Short mmCIF file of C-alpha atoms (C1' of nucleotides) in Angstrom, two decimals:
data_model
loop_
_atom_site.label_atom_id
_atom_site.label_comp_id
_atom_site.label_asym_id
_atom_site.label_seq_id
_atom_site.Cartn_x
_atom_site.Cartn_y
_atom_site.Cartn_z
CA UNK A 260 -29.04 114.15 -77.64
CA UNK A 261 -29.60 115.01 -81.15
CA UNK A 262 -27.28 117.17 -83.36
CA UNK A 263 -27.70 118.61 -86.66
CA UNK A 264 -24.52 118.86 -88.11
CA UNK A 265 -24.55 121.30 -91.42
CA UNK A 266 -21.24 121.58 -93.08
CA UNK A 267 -20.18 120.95 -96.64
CA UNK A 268 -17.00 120.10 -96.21
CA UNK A 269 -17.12 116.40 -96.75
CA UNK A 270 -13.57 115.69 -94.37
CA UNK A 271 -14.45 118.18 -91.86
CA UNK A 272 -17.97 116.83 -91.87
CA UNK A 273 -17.05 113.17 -91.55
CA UNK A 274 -14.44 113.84 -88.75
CA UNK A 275 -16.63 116.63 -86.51
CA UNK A 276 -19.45 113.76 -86.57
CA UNK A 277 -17.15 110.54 -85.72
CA UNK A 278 -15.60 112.73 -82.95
CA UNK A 279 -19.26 113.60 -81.76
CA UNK A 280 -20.40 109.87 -82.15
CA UNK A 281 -18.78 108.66 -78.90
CA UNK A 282 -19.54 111.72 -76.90
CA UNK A 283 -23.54 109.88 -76.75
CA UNK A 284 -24.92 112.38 -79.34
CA UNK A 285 -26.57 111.22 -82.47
CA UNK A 286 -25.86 113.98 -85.45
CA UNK A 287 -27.55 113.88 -88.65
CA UNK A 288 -25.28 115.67 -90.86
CA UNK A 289 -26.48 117.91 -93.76
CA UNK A 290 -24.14 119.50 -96.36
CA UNK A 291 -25.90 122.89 -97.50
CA UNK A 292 -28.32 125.46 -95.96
CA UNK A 293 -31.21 125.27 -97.92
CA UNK A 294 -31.98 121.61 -96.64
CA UNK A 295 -30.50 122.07 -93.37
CA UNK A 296 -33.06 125.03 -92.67
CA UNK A 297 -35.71 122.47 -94.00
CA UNK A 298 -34.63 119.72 -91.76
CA UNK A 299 -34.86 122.22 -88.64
CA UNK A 300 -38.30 122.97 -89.35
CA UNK A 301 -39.75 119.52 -89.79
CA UNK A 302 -37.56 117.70 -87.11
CA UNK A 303 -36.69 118.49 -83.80
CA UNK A 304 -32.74 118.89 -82.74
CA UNK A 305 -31.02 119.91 -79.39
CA UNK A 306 -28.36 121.76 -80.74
CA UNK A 307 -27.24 123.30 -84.26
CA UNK A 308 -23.58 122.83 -85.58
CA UNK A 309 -23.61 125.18 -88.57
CA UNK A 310 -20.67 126.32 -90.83
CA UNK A 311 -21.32 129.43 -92.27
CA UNK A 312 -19.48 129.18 -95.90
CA UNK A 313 -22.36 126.78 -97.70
CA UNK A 314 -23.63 126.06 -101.15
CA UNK A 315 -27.61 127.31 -101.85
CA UNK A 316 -28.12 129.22 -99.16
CA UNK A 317 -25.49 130.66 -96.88
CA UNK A 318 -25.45 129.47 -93.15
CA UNK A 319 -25.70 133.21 -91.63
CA UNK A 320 -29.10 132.92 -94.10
CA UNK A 321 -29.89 130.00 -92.55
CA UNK A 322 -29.19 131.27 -88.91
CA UNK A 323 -31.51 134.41 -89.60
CA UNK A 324 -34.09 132.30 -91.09
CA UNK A 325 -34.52 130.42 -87.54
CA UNK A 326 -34.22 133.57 -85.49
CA UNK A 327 -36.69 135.33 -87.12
CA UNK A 328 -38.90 132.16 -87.00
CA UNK A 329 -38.57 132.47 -82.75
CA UNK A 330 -36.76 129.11 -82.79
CA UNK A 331 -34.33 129.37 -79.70
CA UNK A 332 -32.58 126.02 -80.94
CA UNK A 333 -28.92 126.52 -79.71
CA UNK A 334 -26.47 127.18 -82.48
CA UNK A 335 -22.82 126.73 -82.54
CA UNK A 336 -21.45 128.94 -85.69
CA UNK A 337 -18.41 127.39 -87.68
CA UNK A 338 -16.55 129.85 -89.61
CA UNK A 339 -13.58 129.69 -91.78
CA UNK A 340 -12.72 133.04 -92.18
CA UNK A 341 -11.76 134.77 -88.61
CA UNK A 342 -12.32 138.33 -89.87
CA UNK A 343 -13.69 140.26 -86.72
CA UNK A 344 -16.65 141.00 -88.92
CA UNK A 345 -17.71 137.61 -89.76
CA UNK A 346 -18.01 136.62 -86.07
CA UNK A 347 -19.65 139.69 -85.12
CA UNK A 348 -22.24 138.93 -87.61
CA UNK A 349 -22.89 135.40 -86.58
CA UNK A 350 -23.42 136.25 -82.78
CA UNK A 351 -25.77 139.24 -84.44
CA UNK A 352 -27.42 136.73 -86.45
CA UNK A 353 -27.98 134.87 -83.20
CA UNK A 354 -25.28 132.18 -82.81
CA UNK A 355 -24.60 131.09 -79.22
CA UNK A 356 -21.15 130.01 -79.77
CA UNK A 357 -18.45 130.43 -82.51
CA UNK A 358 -15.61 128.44 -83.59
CA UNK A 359 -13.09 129.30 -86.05
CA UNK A 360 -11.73 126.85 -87.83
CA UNK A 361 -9.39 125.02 -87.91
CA UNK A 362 -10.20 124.17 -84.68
CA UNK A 363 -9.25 121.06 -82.05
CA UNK A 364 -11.71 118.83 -82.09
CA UNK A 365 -11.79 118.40 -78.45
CA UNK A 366 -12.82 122.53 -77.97
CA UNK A 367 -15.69 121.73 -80.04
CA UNK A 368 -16.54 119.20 -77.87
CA UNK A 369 -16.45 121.24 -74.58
CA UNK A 370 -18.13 124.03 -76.00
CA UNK A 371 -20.75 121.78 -77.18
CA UNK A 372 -21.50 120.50 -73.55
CA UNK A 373 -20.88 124.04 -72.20
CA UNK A 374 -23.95 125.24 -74.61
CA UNK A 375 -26.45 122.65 -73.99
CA UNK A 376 -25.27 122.83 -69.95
CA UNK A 377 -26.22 126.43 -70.71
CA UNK A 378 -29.29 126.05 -72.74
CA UNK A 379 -31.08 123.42 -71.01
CA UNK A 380 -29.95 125.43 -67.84
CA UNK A 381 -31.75 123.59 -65.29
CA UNK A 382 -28.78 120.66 -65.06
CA UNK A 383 -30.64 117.82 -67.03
CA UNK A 384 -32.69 116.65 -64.74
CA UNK A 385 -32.26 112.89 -63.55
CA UNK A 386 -35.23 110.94 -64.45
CA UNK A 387 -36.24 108.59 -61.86
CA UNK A 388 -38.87 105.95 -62.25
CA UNK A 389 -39.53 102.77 -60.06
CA UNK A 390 -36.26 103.00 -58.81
CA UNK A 391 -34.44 103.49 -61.90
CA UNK A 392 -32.41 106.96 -61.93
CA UNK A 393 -31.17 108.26 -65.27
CA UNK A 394 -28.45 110.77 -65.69
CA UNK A 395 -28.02 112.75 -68.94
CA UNK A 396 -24.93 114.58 -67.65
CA UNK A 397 -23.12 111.74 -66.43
CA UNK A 398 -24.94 109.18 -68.92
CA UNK A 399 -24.84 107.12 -65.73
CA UNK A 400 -28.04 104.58 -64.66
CA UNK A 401 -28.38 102.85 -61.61
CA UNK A 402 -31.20 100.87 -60.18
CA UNK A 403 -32.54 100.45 -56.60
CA UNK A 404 -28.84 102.03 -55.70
CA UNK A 405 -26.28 100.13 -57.74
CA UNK A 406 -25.05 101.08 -60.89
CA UNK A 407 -25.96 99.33 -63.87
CA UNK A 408 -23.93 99.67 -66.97
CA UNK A 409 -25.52 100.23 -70.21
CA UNK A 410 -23.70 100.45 -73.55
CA UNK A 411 -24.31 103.46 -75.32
CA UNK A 412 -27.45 102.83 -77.42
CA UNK A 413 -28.56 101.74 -74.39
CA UNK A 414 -28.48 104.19 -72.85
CA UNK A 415 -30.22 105.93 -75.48
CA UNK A 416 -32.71 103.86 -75.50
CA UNK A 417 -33.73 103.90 -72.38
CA UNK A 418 -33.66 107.36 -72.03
CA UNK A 419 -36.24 107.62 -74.83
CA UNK A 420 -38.35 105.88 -73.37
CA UNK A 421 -38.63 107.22 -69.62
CA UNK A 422 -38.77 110.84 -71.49
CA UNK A 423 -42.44 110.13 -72.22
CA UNK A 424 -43.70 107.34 -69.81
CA UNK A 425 -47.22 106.97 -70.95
CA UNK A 426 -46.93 107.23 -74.46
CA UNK A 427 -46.35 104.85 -77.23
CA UNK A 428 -43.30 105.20 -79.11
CA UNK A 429 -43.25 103.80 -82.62
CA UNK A 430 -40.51 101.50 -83.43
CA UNK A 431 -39.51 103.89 -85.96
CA UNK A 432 -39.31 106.90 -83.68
CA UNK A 433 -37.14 105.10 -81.68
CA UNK A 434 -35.05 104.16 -84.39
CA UNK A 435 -34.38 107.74 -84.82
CA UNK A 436 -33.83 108.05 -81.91
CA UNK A 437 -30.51 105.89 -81.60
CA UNK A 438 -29.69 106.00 -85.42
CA UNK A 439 -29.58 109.15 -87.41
CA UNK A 440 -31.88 109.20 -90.38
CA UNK A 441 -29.51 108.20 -92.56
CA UNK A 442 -27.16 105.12 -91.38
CA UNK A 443 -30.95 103.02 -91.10
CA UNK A 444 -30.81 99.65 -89.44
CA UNK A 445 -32.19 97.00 -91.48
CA UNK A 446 -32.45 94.05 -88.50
CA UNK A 447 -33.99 93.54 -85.00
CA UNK A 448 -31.24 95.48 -83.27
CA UNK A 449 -33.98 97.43 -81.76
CA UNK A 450 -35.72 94.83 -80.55
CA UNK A 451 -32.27 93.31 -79.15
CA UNK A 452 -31.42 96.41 -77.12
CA UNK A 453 -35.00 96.06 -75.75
CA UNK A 454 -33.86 92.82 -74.68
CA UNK A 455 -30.74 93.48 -72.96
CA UNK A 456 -32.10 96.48 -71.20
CA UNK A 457 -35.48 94.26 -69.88
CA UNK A 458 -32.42 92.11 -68.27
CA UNK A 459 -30.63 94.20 -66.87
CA UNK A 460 -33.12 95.92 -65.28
CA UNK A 461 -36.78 94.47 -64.99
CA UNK A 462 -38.78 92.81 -67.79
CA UNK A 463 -41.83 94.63 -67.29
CA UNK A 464 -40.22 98.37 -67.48
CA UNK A 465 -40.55 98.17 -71.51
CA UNK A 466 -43.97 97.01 -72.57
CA UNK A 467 -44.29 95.87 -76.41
CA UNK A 468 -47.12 97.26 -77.84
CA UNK A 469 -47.85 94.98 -80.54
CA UNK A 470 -47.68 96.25 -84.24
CA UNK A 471 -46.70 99.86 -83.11
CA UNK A 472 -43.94 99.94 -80.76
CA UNK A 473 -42.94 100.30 -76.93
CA UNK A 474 -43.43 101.80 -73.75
CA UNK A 475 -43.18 102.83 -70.67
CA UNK A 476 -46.10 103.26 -68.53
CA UNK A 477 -46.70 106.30 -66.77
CA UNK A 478 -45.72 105.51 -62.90
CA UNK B 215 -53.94 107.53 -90.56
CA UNK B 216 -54.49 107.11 -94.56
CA UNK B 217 -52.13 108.22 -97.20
CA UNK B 218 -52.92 108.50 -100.64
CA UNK B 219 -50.09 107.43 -102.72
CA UNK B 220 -49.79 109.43 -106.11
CA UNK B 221 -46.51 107.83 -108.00
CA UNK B 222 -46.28 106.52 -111.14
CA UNK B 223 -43.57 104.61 -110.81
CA UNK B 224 -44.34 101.42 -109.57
CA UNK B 225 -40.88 100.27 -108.31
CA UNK B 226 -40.79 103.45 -106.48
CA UNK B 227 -44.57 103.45 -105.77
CA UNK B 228 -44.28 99.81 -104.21
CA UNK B 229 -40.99 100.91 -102.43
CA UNK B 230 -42.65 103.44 -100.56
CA UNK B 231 -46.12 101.83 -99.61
CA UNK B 232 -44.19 98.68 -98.33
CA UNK B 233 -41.58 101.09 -95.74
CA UNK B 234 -45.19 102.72 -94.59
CA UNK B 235 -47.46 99.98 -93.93
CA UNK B 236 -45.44 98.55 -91.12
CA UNK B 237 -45.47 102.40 -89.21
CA UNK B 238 -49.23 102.01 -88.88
CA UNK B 239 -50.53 103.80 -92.27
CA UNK B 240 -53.39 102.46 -94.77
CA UNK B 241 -51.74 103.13 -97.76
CA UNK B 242 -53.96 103.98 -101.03
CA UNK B 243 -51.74 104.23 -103.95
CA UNK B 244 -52.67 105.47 -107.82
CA UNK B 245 -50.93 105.78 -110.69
CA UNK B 246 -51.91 108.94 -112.11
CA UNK B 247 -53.16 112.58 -111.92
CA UNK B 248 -56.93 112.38 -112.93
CA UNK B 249 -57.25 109.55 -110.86
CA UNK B 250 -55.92 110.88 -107.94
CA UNK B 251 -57.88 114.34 -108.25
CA UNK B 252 -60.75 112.51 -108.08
CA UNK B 253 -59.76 110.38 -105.27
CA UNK B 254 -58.91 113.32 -103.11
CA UNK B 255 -62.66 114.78 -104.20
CA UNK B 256 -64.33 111.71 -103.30
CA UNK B 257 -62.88 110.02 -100.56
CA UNK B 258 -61.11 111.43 -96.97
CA UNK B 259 -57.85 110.95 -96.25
CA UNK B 260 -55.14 112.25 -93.86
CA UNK B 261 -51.91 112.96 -95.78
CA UNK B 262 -51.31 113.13 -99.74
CA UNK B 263 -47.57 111.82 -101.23
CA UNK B 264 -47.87 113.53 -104.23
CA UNK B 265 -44.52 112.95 -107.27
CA UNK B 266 -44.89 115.82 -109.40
CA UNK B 267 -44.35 114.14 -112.94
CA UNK B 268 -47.76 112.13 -113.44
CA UNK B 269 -49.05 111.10 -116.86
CA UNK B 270 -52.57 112.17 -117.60
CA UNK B 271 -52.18 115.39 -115.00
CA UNK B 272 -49.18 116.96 -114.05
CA UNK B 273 -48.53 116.41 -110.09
CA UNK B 274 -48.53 120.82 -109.70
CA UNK B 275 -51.70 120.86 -111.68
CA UNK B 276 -53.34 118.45 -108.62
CA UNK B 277 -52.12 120.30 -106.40
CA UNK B 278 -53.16 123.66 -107.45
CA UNK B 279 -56.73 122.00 -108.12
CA UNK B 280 -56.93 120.83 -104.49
CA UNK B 281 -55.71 124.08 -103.12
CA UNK B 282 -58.40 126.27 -105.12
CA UNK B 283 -60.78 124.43 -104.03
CA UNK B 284 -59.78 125.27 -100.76
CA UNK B 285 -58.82 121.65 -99.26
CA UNK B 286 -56.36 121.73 -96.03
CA UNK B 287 -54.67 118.36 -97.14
CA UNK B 288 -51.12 117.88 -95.75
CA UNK B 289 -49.39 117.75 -99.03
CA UNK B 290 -45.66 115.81 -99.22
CA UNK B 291 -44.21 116.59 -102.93
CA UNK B 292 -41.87 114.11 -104.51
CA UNK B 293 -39.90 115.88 -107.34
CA UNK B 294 -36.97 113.52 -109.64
CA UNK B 295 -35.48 116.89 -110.57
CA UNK B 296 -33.84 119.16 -107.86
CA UNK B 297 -34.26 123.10 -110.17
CA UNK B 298 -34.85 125.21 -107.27
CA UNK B 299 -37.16 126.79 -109.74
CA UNK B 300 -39.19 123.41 -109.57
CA UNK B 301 -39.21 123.39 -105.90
CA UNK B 302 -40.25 126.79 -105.44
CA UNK B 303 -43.26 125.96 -107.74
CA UNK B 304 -44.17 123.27 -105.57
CA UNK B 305 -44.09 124.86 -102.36
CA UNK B 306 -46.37 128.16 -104.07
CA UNK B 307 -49.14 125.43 -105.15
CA UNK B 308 -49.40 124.69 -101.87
CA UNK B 309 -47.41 121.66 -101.09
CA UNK B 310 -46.31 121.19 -97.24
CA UNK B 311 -43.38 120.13 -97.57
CA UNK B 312 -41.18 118.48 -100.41
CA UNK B 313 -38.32 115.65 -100.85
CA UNK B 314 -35.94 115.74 -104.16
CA UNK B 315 -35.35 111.71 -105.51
CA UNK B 316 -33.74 109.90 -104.67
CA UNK B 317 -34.31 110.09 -101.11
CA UNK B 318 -34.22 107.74 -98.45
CA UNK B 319 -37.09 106.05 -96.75
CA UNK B 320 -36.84 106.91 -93.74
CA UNK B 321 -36.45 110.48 -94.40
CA UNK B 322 -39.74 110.19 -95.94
CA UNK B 323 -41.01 108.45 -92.82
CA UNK B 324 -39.63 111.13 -90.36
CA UNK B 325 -41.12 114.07 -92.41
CA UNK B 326 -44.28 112.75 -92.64
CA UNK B 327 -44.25 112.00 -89.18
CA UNK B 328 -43.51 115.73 -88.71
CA UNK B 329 -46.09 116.39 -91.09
CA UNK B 330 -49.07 114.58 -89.32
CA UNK B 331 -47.79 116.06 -85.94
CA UNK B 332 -47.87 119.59 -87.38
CA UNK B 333 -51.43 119.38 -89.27
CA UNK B 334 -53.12 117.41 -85.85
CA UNK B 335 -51.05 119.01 -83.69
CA UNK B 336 -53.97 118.43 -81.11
CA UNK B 337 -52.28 116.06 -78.78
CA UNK B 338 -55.13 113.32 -79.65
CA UNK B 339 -57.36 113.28 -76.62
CA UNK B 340 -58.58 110.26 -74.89
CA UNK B 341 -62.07 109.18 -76.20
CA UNK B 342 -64.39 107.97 -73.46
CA UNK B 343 -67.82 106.47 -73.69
CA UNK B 344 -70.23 104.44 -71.19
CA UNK B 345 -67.30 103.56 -69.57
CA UNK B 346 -64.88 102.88 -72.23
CA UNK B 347 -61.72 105.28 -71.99
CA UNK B 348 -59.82 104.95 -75.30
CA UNK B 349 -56.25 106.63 -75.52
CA UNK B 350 -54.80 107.08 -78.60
CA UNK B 351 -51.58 107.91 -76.93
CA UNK B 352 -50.54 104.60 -75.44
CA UNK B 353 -53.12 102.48 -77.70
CA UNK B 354 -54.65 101.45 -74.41
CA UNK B 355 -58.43 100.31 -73.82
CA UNK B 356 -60.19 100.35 -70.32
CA UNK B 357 -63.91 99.41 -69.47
CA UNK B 358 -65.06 100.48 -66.48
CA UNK B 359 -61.27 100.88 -64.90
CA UNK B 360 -59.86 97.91 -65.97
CA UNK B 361 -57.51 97.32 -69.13
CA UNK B 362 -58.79 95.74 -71.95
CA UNK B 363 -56.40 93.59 -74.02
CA UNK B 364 -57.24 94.57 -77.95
CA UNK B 365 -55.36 93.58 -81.04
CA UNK B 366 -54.68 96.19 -83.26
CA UNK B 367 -57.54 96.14 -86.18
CA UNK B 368 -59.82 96.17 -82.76
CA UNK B 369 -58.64 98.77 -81.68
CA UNK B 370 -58.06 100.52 -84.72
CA UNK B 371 -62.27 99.47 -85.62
CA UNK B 372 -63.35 100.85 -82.24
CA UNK B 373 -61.16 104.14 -82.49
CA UNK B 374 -63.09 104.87 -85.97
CA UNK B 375 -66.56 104.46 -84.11
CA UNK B 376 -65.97 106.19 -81.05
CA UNK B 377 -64.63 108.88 -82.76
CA UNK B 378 -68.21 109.21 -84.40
CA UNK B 379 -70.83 108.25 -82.34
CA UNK B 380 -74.51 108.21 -83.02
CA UNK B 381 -73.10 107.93 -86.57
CA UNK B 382 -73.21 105.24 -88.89
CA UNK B 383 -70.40 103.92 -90.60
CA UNK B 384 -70.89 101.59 -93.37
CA UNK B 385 -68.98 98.60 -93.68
CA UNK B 386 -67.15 100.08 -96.64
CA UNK B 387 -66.07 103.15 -94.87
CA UNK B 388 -64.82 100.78 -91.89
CA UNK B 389 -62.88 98.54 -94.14
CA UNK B 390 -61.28 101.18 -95.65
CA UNK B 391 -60.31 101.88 -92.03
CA UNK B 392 -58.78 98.94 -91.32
CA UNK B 393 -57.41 97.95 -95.07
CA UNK B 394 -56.50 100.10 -97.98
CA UNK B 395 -58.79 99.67 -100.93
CA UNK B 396 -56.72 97.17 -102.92
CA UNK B 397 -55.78 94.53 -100.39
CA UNK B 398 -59.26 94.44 -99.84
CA UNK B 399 -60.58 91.50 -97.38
CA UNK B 400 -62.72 88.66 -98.72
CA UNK B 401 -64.62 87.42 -95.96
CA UNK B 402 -66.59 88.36 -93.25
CA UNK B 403 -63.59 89.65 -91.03
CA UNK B 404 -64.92 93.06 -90.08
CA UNK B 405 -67.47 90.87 -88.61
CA UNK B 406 -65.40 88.96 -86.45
CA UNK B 407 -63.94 92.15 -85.25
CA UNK B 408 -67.06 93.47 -84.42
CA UNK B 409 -68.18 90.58 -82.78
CA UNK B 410 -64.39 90.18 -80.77
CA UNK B 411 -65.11 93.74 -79.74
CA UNK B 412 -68.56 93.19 -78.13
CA UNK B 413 -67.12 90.24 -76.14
CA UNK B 414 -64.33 92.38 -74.82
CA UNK B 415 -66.53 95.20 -73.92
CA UNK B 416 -70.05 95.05 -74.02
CA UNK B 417 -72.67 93.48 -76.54
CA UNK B 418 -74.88 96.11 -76.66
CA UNK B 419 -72.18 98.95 -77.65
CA UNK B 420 -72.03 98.35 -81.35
CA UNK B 421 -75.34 98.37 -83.32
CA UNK B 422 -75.76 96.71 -86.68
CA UNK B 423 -77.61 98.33 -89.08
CA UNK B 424 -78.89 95.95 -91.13
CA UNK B 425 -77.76 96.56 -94.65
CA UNK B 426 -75.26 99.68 -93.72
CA UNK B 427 -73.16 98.81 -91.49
CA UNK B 428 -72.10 99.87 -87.60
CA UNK B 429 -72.74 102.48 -85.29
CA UNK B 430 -72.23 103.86 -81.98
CA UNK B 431 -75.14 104.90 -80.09
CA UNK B 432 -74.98 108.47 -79.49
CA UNK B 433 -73.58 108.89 -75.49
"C1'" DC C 389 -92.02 80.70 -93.78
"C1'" DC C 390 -87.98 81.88 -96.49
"C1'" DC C 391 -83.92 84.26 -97.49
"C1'" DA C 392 -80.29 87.53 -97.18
"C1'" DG C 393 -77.60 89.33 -93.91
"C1'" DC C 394 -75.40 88.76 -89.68
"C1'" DC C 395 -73.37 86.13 -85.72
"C1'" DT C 396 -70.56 82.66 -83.76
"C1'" DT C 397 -67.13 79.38 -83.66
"C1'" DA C 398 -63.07 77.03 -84.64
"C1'" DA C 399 -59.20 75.98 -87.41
"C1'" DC C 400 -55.62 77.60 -89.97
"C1'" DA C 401 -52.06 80.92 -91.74
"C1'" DA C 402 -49.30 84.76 -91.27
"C1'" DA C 403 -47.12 88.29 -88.75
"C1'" DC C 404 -44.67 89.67 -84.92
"C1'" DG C 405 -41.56 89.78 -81.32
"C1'" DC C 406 -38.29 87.19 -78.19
"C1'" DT C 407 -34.22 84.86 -77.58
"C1'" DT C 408 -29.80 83.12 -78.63
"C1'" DA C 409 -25.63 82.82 -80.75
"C1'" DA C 410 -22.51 83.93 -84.03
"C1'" DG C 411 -20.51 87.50 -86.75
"C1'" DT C 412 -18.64 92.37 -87.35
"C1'" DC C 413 -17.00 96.56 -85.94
"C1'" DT C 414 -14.67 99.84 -82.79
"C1'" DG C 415 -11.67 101.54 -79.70
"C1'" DT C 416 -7.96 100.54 -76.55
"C1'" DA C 417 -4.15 98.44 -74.47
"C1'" DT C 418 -0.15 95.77 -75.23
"C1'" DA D 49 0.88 97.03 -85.54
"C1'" DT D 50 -1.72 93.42 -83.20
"C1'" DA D 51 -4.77 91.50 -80.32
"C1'" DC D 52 -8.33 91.81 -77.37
"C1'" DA D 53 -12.80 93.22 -75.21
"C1'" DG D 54 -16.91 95.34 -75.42
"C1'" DA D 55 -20.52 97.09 -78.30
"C1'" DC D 56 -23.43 96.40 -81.93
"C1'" DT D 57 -25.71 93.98 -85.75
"C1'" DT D 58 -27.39 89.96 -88.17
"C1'" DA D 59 -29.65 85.89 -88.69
"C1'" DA D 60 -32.30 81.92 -87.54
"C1'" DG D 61 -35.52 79.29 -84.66
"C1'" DC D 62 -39.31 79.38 -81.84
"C1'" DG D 63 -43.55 80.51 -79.43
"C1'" DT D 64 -47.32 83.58 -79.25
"C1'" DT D 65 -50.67 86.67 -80.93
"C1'" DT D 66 -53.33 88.29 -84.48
"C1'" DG D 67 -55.99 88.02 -88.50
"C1'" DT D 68 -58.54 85.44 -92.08
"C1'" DT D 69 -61.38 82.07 -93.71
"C1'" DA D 70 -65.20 79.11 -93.95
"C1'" DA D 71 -69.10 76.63 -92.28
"C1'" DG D 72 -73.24 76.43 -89.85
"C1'" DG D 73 -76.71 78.62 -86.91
"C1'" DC D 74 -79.59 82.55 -85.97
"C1'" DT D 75 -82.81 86.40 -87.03
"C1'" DG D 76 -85.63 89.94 -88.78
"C1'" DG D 77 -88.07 91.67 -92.72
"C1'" DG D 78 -90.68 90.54 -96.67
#
DNA sequence: CCCAGCCTTAACAAACGCTTAAGTCTGTAT
DNA sequence: ATACAGACTTAAGCGTTTGTTAAGGCTGGG
């Protein structure tokens, strides 16, 4: 689950993204709108945390920007100031959610999981494949029944991967996948999660693909 | 996928070539304006990296030339200084998208990622031919149903002709395929490629032409 | 019949990924 | 606070695959 976290407050920003860390999600975390509305062009997010008071180009900009562009990325609207206005001209803009700070970090955190429960509204399908079930809600996997526990990038991993069985997935994608694109790795750990997760379930669920990455074939 | 290179910085230059090589790209790199102008005019590639302050030819000035003359290139823009005004200039030449220095690597590798996805956003179809079903999508070969185990200059050599049968390619145009024009090979390796490939598959599939280089026959 | 160009083969070198184990970091319980 | 456990990263060694090189044989066009 990928977050885009745009606020310029560099506390605020550093604690909203350490308290998001643990919850699974991987935020990328951009500190004014002008980049921030680049970023959401060129990459793809599941969810938008976006303070409205930023430097170069104001996040209620920003959130226009995107509506007007027909992207239905879900947006949770951070605002300092809780004049009735303000808020009434986020949600116009078309925010999903609003939060006013300050705020306790654990609301954020429900609303977040109430908006993408609400925005992928289907409930997150499990993926199945060859008797390996994967739950996004409860971040759960088990295999032919029993559980299996998987640390958290992991998880993420494997989830990656059994999103698009079939497909190639560059090393690098996948390193974007569990790291932001900041915080790079600069090691094997990718290829070390690809180990643990070929033991604990089956070695031939992640093919290598020589030179380009890994995969999953399609069942 | 090739990338022409335009920086003339050669730390920078030789930063950036090594971080691409390993995602899969041929990386052509020059030093300077002219000489990239002219490389975009003679040669094809699939993705320009252009920085912006070039000796001999101003980075804006290539980029305006390539856009009057009406070429589609995917432009990325490298730009040292971040004046909006600058920016703005950029993006009205023509330039796809743009990254301020110093930036980090792998933001460079994700946008151009979203780059090539935007400009082919055709989902890459399978190529088939006598029996040979090529997809680009999980970099898998099949003859006649059954997988085909090919390293990845073969299958990189056999994507190139497939994608242009009844066509011939010369061996310069194929080496350029599998290597960028510096790192240029030696020795008769495209050779042994070629001939790898007709063991694999089928003798008859790839036709010399004496003097030229390789073809596919027309299906 | 000769030669340049191409094919074939095999040996070597380099790149790549796997595995392991030790280190580092983080959060949590004492 | 402190210590501990689990998660994660780093690093090194190893085996395998891939790619390059070079040498000698083959072949078709002059």
């Amino acid at each position: 689950m990928r977050i885009l976290l745009v606020e310029d407050d560099v506390a605020l920003g550093e604690g909203i993204r350490t308290a998001l860390k643990p919850e699974g999600y991987t935020v990328d975390w951009l500190q004014d709108g002008a980049s921030a509305l680049h970023a959401l062009g060129c990459e793809s997010f599941d969810l938008c945390v976006l303070d409205l008071g930023l430097p170069r180009l104001d996040g209620l900009e920003v959130l226009r920007c995107l509506r007007t562009a027909g992207h239905p990325l879900p947006v949770m609207v951070l605002t300092a100031r809780d004049a009735t206005s303000e808020r009434i001209a986020g949600l116009d803009a078309g925010a999903d959610d609003y939060l006013v700070k300050p705020f306790d970090v654990a609301e954020l955190k429900a609303r977040l999981r109430a908006l993408l429960r609400r925005s992928f509204n289907r409930p997150q399908p499990a993926l199945e494949y060859r008797g390996i079930c994967l739950d996004p809600q409860s971040q759960a996997v088990s295999y032919e029944g029993r559980e299996v526990a998987l640390a958290r990038k992991e998880f993420l991993l494997l989830h990656e991967l059994l999103a698009q069985p079939g497909r190639v997935l560059t090393r690098d994608k996948l390193q974007q996948a569990l790291y932001g694109w900041d915080e790079e790795v600069e090691s094997n750990a990718l290829e070390v999660h690809v180990h643990h997760l070929r033991k604990k379930l089956f070695p031939e669920l992640i093919r290598t693909v020589r030179g380009v990455g890994y995969m999953v074939d399609k069942p």
